[in-house]
Coordinates of N, CA and C and ligand atoms in Angstrom, one line a residue:
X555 N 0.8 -1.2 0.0 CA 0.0 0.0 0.0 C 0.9 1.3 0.0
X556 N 0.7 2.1 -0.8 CA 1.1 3.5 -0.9 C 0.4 5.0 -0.5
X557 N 1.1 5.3 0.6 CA 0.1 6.6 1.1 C 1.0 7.6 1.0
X558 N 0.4 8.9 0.5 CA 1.2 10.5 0.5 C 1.2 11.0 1.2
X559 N 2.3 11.0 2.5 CA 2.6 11.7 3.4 C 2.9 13.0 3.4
X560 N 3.5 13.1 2.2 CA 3.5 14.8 2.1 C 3.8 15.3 0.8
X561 N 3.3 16.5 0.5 CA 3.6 16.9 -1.2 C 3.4 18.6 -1.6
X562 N 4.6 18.3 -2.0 CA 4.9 20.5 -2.3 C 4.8 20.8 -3.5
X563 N 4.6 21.8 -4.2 CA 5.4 22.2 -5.6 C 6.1 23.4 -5.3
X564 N 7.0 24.0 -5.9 CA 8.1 24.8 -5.9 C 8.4 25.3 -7.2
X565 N 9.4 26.1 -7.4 CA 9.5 26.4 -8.8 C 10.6 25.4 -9.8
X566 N 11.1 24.7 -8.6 CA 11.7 23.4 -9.5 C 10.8 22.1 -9.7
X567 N 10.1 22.3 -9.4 CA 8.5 21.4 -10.1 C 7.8 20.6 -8.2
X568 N 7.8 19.1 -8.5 CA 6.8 18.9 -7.3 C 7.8 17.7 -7.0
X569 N 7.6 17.7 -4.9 CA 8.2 17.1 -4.5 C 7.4 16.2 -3.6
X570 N 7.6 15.3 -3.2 CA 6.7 14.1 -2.6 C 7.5 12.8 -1.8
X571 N 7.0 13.3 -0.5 CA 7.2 12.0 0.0 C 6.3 10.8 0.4
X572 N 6.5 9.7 0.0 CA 5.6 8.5 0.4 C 5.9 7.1 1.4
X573 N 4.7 6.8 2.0 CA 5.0 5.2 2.6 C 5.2 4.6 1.7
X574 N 5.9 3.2 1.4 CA 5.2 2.2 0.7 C 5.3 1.3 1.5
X575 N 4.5 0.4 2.2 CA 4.8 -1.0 2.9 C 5.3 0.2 3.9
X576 N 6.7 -0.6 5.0 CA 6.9 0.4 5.9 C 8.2 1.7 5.4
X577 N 8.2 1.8 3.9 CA 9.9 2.6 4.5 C 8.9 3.8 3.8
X578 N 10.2 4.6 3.5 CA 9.5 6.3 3.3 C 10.4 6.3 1.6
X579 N 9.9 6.8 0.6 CA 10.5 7.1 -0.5 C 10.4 8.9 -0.8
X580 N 11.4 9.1 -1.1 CA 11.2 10.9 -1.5 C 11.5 10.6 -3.1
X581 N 10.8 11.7 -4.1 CA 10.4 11.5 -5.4 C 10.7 12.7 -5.6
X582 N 11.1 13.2 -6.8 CA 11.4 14.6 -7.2 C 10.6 14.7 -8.4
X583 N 9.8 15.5 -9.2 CA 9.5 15.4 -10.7 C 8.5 14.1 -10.7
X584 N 8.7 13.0 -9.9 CA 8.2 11.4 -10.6 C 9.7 10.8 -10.3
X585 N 10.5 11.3 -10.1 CA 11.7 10.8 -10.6 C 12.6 9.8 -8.7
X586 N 12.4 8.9 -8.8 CA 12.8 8.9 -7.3 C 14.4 9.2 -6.6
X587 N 14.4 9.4 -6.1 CA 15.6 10.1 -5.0 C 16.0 9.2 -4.3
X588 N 15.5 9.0 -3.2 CA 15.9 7.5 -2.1 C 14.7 7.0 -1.5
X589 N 15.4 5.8 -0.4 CA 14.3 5.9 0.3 C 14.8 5.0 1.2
X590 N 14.1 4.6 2.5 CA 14.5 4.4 3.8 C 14.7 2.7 3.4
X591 N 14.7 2.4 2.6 CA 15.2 0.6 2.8 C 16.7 0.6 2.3
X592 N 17.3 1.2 1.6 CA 18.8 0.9 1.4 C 19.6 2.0 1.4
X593 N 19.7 2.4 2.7 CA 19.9 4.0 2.7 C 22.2 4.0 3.2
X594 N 22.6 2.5 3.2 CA 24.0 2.1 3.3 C 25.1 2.9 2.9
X595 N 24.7 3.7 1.7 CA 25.7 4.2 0.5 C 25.6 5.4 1.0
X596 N 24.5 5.9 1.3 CA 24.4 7.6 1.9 C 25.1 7.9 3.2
X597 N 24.9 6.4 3.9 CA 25.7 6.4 5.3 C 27.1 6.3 5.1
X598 N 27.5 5.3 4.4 CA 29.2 5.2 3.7 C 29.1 6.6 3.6
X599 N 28.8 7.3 2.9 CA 29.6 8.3 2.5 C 29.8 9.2 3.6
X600 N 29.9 9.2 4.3 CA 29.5 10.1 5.8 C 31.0 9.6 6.5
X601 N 30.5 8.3 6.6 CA 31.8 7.4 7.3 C 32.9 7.4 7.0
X602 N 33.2 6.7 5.5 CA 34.7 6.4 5.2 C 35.1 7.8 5.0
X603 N 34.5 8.6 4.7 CA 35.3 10.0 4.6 C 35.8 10.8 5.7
X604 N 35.2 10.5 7.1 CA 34.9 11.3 8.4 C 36.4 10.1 8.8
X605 N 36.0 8.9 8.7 CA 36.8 8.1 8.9 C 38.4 8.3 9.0
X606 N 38.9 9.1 7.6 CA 39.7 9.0 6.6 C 40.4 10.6 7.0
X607 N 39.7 11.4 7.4 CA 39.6 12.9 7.4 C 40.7 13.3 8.8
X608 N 41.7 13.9 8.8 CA 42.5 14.2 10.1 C 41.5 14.9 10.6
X609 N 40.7 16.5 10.4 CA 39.8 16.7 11.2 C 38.5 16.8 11.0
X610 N 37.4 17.0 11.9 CA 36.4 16.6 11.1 C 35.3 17.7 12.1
X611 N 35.8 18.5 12.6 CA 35.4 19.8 13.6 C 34.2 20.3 12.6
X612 N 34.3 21.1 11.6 CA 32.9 21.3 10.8 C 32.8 20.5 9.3
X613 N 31.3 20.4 9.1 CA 31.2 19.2 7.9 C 29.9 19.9 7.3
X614 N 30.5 19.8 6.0 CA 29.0 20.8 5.2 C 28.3 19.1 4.6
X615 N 27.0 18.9 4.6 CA 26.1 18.2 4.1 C 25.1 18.4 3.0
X616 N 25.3 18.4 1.6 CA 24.1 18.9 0.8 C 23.8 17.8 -0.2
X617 N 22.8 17.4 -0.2 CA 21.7 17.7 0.2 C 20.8 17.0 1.9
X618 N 19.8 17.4 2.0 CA 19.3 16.5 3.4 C 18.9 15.2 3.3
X619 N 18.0 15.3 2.3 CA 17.2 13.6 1.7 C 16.5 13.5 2.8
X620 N 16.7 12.6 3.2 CA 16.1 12.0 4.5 C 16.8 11.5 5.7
X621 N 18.1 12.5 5.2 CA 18.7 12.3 6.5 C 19.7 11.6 7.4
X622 N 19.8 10.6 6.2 CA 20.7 9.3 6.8 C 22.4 10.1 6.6
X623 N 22.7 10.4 5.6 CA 24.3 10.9 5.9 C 24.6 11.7 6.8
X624 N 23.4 12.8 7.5 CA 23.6 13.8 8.6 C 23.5 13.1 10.0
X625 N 22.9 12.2 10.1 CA 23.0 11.0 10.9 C 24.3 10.5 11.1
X626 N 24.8 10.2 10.4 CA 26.0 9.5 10.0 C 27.5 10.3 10.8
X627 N 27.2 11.6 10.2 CA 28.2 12.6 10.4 C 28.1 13.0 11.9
X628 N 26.5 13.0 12.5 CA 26.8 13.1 13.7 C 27.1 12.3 14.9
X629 N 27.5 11.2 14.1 CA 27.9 9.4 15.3 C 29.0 9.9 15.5
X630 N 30.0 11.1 14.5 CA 31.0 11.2 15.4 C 31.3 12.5 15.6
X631 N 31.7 11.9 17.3 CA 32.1 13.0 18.3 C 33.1 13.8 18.1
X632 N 33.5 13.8 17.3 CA 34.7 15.0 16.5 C 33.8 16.3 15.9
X633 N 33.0 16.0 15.3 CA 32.0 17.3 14.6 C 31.5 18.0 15.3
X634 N 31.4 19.1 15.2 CA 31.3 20.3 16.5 C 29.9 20.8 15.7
X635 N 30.4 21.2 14.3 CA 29.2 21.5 13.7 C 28.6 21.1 12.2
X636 N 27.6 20.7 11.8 CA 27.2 20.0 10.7 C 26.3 21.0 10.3
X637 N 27.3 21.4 8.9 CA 25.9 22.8 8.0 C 25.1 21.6 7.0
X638 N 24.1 21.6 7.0 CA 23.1 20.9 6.0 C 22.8 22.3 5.0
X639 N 22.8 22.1 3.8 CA 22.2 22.9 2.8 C 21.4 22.1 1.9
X640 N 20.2 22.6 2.3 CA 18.6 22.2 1.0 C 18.4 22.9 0.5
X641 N 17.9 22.4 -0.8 CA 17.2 23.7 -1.6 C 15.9 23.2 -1.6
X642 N 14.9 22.5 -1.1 CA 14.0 22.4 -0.9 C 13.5 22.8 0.9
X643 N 13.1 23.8 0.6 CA 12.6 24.3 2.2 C 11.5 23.2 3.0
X644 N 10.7 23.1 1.9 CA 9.7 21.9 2.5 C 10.0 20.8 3.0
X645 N 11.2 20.1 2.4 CA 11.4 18.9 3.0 C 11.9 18.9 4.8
X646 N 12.4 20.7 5.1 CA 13.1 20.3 6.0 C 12.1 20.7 7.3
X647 N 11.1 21.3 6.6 CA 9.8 21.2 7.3 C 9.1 19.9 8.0
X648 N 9.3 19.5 6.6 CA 9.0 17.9 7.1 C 9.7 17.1 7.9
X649 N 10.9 17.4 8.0 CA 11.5 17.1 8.9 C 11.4 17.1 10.3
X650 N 11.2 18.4 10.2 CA 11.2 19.1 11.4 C 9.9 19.1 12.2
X651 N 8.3 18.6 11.5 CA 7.1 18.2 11.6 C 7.2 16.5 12.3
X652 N 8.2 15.9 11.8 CA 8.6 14.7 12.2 C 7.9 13.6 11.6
X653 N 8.0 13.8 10.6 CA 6.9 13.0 9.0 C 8.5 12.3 8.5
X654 N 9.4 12.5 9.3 CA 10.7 11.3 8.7 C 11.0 11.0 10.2
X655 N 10.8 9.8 11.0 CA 10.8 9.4 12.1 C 12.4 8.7 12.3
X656 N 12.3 8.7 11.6 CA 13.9 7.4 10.8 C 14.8 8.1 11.3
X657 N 15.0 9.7 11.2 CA 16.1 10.1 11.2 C 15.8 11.9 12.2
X658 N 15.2 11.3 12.8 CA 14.3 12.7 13.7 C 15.4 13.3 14.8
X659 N 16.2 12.0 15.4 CA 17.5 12.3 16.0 C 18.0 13.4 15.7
X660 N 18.3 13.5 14.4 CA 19.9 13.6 13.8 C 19.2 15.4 13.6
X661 N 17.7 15.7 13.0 CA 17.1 16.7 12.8 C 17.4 17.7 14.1
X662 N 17.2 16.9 15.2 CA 17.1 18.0 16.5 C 18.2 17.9 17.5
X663 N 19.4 17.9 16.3 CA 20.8 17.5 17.4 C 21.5 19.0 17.1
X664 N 21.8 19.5 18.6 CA 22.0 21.4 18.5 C 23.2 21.3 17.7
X665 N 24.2 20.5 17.2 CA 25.5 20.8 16.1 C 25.0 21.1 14.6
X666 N 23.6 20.7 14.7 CA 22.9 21.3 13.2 C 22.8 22.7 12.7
X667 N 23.0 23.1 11.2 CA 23.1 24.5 11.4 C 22.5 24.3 9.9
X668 N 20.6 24.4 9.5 CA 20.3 24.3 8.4 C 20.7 25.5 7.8
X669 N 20.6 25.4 6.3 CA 20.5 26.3 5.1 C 20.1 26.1 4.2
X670 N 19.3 26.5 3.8 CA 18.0 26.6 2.9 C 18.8 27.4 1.3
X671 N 19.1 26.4 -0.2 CA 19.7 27.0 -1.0 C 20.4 26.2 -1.9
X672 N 20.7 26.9 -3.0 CA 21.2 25.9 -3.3 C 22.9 25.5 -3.3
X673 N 23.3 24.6 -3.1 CA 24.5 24.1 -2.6 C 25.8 25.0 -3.1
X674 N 25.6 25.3 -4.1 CA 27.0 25.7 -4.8 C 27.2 27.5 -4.7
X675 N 25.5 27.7 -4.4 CA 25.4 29.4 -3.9 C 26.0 29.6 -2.2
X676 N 24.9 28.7 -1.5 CA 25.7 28.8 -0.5 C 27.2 28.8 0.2
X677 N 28.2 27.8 -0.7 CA 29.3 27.4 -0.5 C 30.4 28.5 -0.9
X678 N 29.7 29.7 -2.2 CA 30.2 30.8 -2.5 C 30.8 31.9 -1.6
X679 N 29.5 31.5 -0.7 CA 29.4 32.6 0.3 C 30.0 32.5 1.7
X680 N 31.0 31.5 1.6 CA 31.8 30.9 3.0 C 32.7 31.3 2.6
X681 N 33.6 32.0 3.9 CA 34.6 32.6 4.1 C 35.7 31.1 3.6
X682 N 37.5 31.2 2.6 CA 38.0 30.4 2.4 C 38.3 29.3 3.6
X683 N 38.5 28.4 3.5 CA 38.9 27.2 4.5 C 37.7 27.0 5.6
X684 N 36.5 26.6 5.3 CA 35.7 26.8 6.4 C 34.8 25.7 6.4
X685 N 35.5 24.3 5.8 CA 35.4 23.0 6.6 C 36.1 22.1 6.5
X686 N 36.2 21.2 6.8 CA 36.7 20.4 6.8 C 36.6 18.8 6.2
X687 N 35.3 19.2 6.1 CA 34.8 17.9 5.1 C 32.8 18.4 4.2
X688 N 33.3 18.2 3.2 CA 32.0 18.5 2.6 C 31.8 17.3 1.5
X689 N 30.3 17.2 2.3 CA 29.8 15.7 1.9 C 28.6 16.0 0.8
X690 N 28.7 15.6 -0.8 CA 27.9 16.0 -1.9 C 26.6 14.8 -2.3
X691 N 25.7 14.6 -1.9 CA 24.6 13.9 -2.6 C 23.5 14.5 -2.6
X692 N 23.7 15.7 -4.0 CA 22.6 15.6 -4.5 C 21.5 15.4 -5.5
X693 N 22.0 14.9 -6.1 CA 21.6 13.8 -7.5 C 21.6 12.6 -7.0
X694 N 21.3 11.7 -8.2 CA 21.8 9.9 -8.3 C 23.2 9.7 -9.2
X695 N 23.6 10.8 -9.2 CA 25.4 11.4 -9.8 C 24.9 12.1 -11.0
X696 N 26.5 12.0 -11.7 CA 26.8 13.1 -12.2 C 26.1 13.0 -13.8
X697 N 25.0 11.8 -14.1 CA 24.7 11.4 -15.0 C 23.2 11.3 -14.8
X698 N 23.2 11.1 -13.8 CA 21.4 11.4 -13.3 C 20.8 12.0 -12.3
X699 N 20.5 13.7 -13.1 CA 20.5 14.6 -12.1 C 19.0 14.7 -11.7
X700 N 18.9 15.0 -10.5 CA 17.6 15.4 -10.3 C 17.2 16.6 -10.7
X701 N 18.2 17.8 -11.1 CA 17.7 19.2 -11.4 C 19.2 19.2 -12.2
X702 N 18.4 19.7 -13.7 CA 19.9 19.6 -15.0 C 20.7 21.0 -14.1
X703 N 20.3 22.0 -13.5 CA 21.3 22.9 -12.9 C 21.9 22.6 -12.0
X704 N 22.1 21.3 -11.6 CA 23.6 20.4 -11.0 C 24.4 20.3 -11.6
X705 N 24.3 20.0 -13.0 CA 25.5 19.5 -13.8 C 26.4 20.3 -13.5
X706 N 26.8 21.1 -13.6 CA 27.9 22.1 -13.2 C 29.0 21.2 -11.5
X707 N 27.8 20.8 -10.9 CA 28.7 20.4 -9.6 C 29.4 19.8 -9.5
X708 N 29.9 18.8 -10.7 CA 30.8 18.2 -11.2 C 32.0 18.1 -11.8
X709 N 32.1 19.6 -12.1 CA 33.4 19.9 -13.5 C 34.0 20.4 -12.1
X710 N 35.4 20.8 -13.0 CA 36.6 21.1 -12.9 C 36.2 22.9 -11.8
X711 N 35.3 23.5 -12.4 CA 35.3 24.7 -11.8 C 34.9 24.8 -10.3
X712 N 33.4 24.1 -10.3 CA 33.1 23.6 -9.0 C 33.6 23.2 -8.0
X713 N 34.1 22.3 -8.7 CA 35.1 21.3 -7.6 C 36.4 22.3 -6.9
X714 N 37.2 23.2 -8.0 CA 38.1 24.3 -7.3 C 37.7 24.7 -6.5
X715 N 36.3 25.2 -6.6 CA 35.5 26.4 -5.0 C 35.8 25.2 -3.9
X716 N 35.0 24.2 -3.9 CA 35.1 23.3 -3.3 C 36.8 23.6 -2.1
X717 N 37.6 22.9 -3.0 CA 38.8 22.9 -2.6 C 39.6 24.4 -1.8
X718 N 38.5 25.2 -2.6 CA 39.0 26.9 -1.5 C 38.1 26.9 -0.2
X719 N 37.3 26.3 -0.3 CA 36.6 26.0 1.3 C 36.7 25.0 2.4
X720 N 37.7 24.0 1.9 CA 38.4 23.5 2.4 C 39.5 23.9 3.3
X721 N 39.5 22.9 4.6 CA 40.7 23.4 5.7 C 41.5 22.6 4.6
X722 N 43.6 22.8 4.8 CA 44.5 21.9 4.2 C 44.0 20.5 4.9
X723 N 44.5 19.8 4.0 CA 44.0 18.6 4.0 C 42.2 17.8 4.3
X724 N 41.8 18.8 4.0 CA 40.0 18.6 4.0 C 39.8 17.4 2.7
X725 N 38.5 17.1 3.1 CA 37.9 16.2 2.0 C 37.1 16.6 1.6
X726 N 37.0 16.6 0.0 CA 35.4 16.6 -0.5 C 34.9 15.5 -0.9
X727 N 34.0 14.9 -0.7 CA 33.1 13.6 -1.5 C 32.0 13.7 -1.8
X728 N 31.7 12.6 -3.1 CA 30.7 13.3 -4.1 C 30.1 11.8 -4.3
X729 N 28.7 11.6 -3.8 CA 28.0 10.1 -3.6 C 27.6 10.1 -5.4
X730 N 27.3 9.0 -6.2 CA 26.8 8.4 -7.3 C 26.4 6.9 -7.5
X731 N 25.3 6.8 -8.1 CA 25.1 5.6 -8.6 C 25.8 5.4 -9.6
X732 N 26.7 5.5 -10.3 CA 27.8 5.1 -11.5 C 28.9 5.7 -11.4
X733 N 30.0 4.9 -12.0 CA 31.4 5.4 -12.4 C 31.1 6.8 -13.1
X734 N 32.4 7.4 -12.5 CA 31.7 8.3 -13.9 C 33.7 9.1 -14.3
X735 N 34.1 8.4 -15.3 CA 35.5 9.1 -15.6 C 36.1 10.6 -15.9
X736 N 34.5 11.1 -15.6 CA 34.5 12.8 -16.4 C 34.8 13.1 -14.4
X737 N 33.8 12.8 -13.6 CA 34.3 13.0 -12.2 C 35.5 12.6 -11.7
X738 N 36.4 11.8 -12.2 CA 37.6 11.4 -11.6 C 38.6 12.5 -11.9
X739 N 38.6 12.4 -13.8 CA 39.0 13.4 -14.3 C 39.3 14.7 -13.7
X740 N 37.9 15.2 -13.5 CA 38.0 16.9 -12.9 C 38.7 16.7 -11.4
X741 N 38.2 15.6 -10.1 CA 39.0 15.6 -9.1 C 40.3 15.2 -9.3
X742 N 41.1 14.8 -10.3 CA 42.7 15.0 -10.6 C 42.8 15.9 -10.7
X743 N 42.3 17.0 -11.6 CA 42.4 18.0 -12.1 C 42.9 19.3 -11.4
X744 N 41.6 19.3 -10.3 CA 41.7 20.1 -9.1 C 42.6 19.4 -7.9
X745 N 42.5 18.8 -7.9 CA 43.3 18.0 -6.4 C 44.4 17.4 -6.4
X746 N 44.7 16.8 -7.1 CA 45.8 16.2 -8.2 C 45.8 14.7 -7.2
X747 N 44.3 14.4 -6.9 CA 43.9 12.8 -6.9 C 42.5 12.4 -6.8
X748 N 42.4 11.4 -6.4 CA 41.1 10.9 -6.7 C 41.0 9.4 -6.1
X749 N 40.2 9.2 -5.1 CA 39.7 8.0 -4.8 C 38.6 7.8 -5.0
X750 N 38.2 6.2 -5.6 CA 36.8 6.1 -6.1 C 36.6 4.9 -5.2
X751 N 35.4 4.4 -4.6 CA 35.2 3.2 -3.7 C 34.1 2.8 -4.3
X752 N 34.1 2.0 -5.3 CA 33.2 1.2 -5.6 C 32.1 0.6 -4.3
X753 N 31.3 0.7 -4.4 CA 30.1 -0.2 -3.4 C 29.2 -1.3 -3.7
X754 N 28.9 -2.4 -3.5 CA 27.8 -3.0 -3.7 C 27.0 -3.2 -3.7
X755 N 26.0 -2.9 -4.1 CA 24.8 -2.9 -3.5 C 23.6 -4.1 -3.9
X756 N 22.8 -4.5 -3.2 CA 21.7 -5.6 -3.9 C 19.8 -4.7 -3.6
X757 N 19.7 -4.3 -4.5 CA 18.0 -3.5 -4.7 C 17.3 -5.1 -5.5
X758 N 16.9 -5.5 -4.4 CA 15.5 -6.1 -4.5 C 16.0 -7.3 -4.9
X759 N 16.4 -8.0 -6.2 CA 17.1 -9.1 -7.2 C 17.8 -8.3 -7.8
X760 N 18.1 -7.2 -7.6 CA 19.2 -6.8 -8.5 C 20.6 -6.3 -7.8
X761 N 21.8 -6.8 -8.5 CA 23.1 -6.7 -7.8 C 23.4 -5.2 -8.9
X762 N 24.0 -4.0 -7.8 CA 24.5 -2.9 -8.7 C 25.5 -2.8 -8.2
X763 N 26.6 -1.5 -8.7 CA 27.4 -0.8 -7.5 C 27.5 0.6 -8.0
X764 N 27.3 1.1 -6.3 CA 27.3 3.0 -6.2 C 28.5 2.8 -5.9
X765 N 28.9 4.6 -6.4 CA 30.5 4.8 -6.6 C 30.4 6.1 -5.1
X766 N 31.9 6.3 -4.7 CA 31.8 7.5 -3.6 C 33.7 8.0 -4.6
X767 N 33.5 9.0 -4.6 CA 34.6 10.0 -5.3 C 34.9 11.0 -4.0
X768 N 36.6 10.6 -3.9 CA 37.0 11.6 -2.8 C 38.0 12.3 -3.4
X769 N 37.8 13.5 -3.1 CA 39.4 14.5 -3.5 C 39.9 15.1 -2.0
X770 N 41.4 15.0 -2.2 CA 41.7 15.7 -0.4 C 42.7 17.0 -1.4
X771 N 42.2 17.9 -0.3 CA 43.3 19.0 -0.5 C 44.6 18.8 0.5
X772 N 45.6 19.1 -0.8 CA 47.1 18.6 0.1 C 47.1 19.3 1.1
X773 N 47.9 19.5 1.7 CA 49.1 20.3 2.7 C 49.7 21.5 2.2
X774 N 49.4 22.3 2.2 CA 50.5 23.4 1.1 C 51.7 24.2 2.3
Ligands
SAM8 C1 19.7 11.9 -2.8 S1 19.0 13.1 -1.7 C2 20.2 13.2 -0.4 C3 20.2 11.9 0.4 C4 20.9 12.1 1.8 N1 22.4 11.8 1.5 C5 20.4 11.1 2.8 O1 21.2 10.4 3.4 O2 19.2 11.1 3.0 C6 19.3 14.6 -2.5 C7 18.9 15.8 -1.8 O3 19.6 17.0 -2.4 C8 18.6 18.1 -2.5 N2 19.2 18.9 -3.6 C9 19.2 18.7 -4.9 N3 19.9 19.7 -5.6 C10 20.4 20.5 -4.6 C11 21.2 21.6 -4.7 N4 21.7 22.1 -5.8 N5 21.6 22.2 -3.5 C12 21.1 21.7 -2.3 N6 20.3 20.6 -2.2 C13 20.0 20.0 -3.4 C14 17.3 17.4 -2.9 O4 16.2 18.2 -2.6 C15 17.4 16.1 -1.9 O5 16.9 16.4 -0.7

């Protein structure tokens, strides 16, 4: 059974989240996003990077989803502060209404510091070196975007800002459902490396693997 828990429109079209059976799915367009049954890869990306990271004092998170990587980020006690940036205001309403139970913790933990926008405006507007880890899922990658004005978050230019908001030795990581060599590419480009971690995943009968792309800014 499928019931609509909740549903907006915006000027990037209409957003919806639903039950199906017990998990929660978020939909963009028609187009699905995630949803609370295999949410492993959103949490990986949180972990092996926080993991991996010498410090991990502030962590930018964009997008929210439903929450599972901001969760993730706050298991560890090193993070002082966790900026989340949405560009859907509604969803974090819903959050904050507590219409995503799954992850309602992680919503009302005081190291949160929402922002409402879109990811690459906001990150403009931060003074240089001002995290330490910035964690990117907001697409299903760099090949299946939820909104075509992501494409940009991928190249070579983007990714520089990135790396000027970076503490030395910061991380950035960028979640996808595919390889994608044009992303490797540009994090050589800017960073002069690139780790890719293949994942595996199994959706239902089917065996896939989501990719996680890390670039570290050296030491200068
Ligand atoms: C795949 S979900 C994120 C899932 C999240 N990692 C989790 O664990 O639940 C993508 C989110 O990014 C948001 N989003 C899409 N484009 C964005 C942008 N340019 N800036 C900020 N948020 C964006 C979407 O509204 C959606 O909430």
């Amino acid at each position: 059974m499928t019931e609509q828990v909740a549903r907006n429109d915006s000027e990037r079209g209409e957003l919806v989240l639903l039950r199906r059976g017990g998990a929660l799915e978020l939909r963009v367009n028609g187009v699905f996003v995630m949803d609370t049954v295999h949410t492993e890869t959103e949490r990986l990306l949180a972990r092996a990077t926080l993991r991996a990271a010498a410090r991990t004092d502030r962590v930018l998170v964009g997008g929210l989803g439903l929450g599972f990587t901001l969760r993730e980020v706050l298991a560890d006690p090193r993070v002082r502060e966790a900026h989340v940036v949405e560009i859907e205001p509604d969803l974090i309403n819903w959050h904050r209404r507590g219409l995503v139970p799954e992850t309602a913790d992680a919503i009302r933990d005081d190291r949160v510091v929402f922002r409402v926008g879109d990811v690459a405006e906001v990150l403009d507007a931060q003074p240089p070196s001002s995290f330490d880890v910035l964690l990117l899922d907001v697409d299903n990658g760099p090949d299946f975007l939820v909104y075509d004005g992501n494409s940009a978050l991928y190249r070579a230019d983007f990714l520089a800002r990135c790396r000027e908001k970076l503490t030395p030795e910061g991380t950035v990581a960028i979640w996808s459902a595919d390889t994608s060599p044009d992303l490797s590419a540009a994090m050589r480009e800017v960073f002069g490396n690139c780790e890719e971690i293949p994942i595996p995943v199994t959706l239902g009968q089917q065996e896939t693997t989501y990719h996680l792309f890390l670039g570290r800014r050296a030491r200068e």
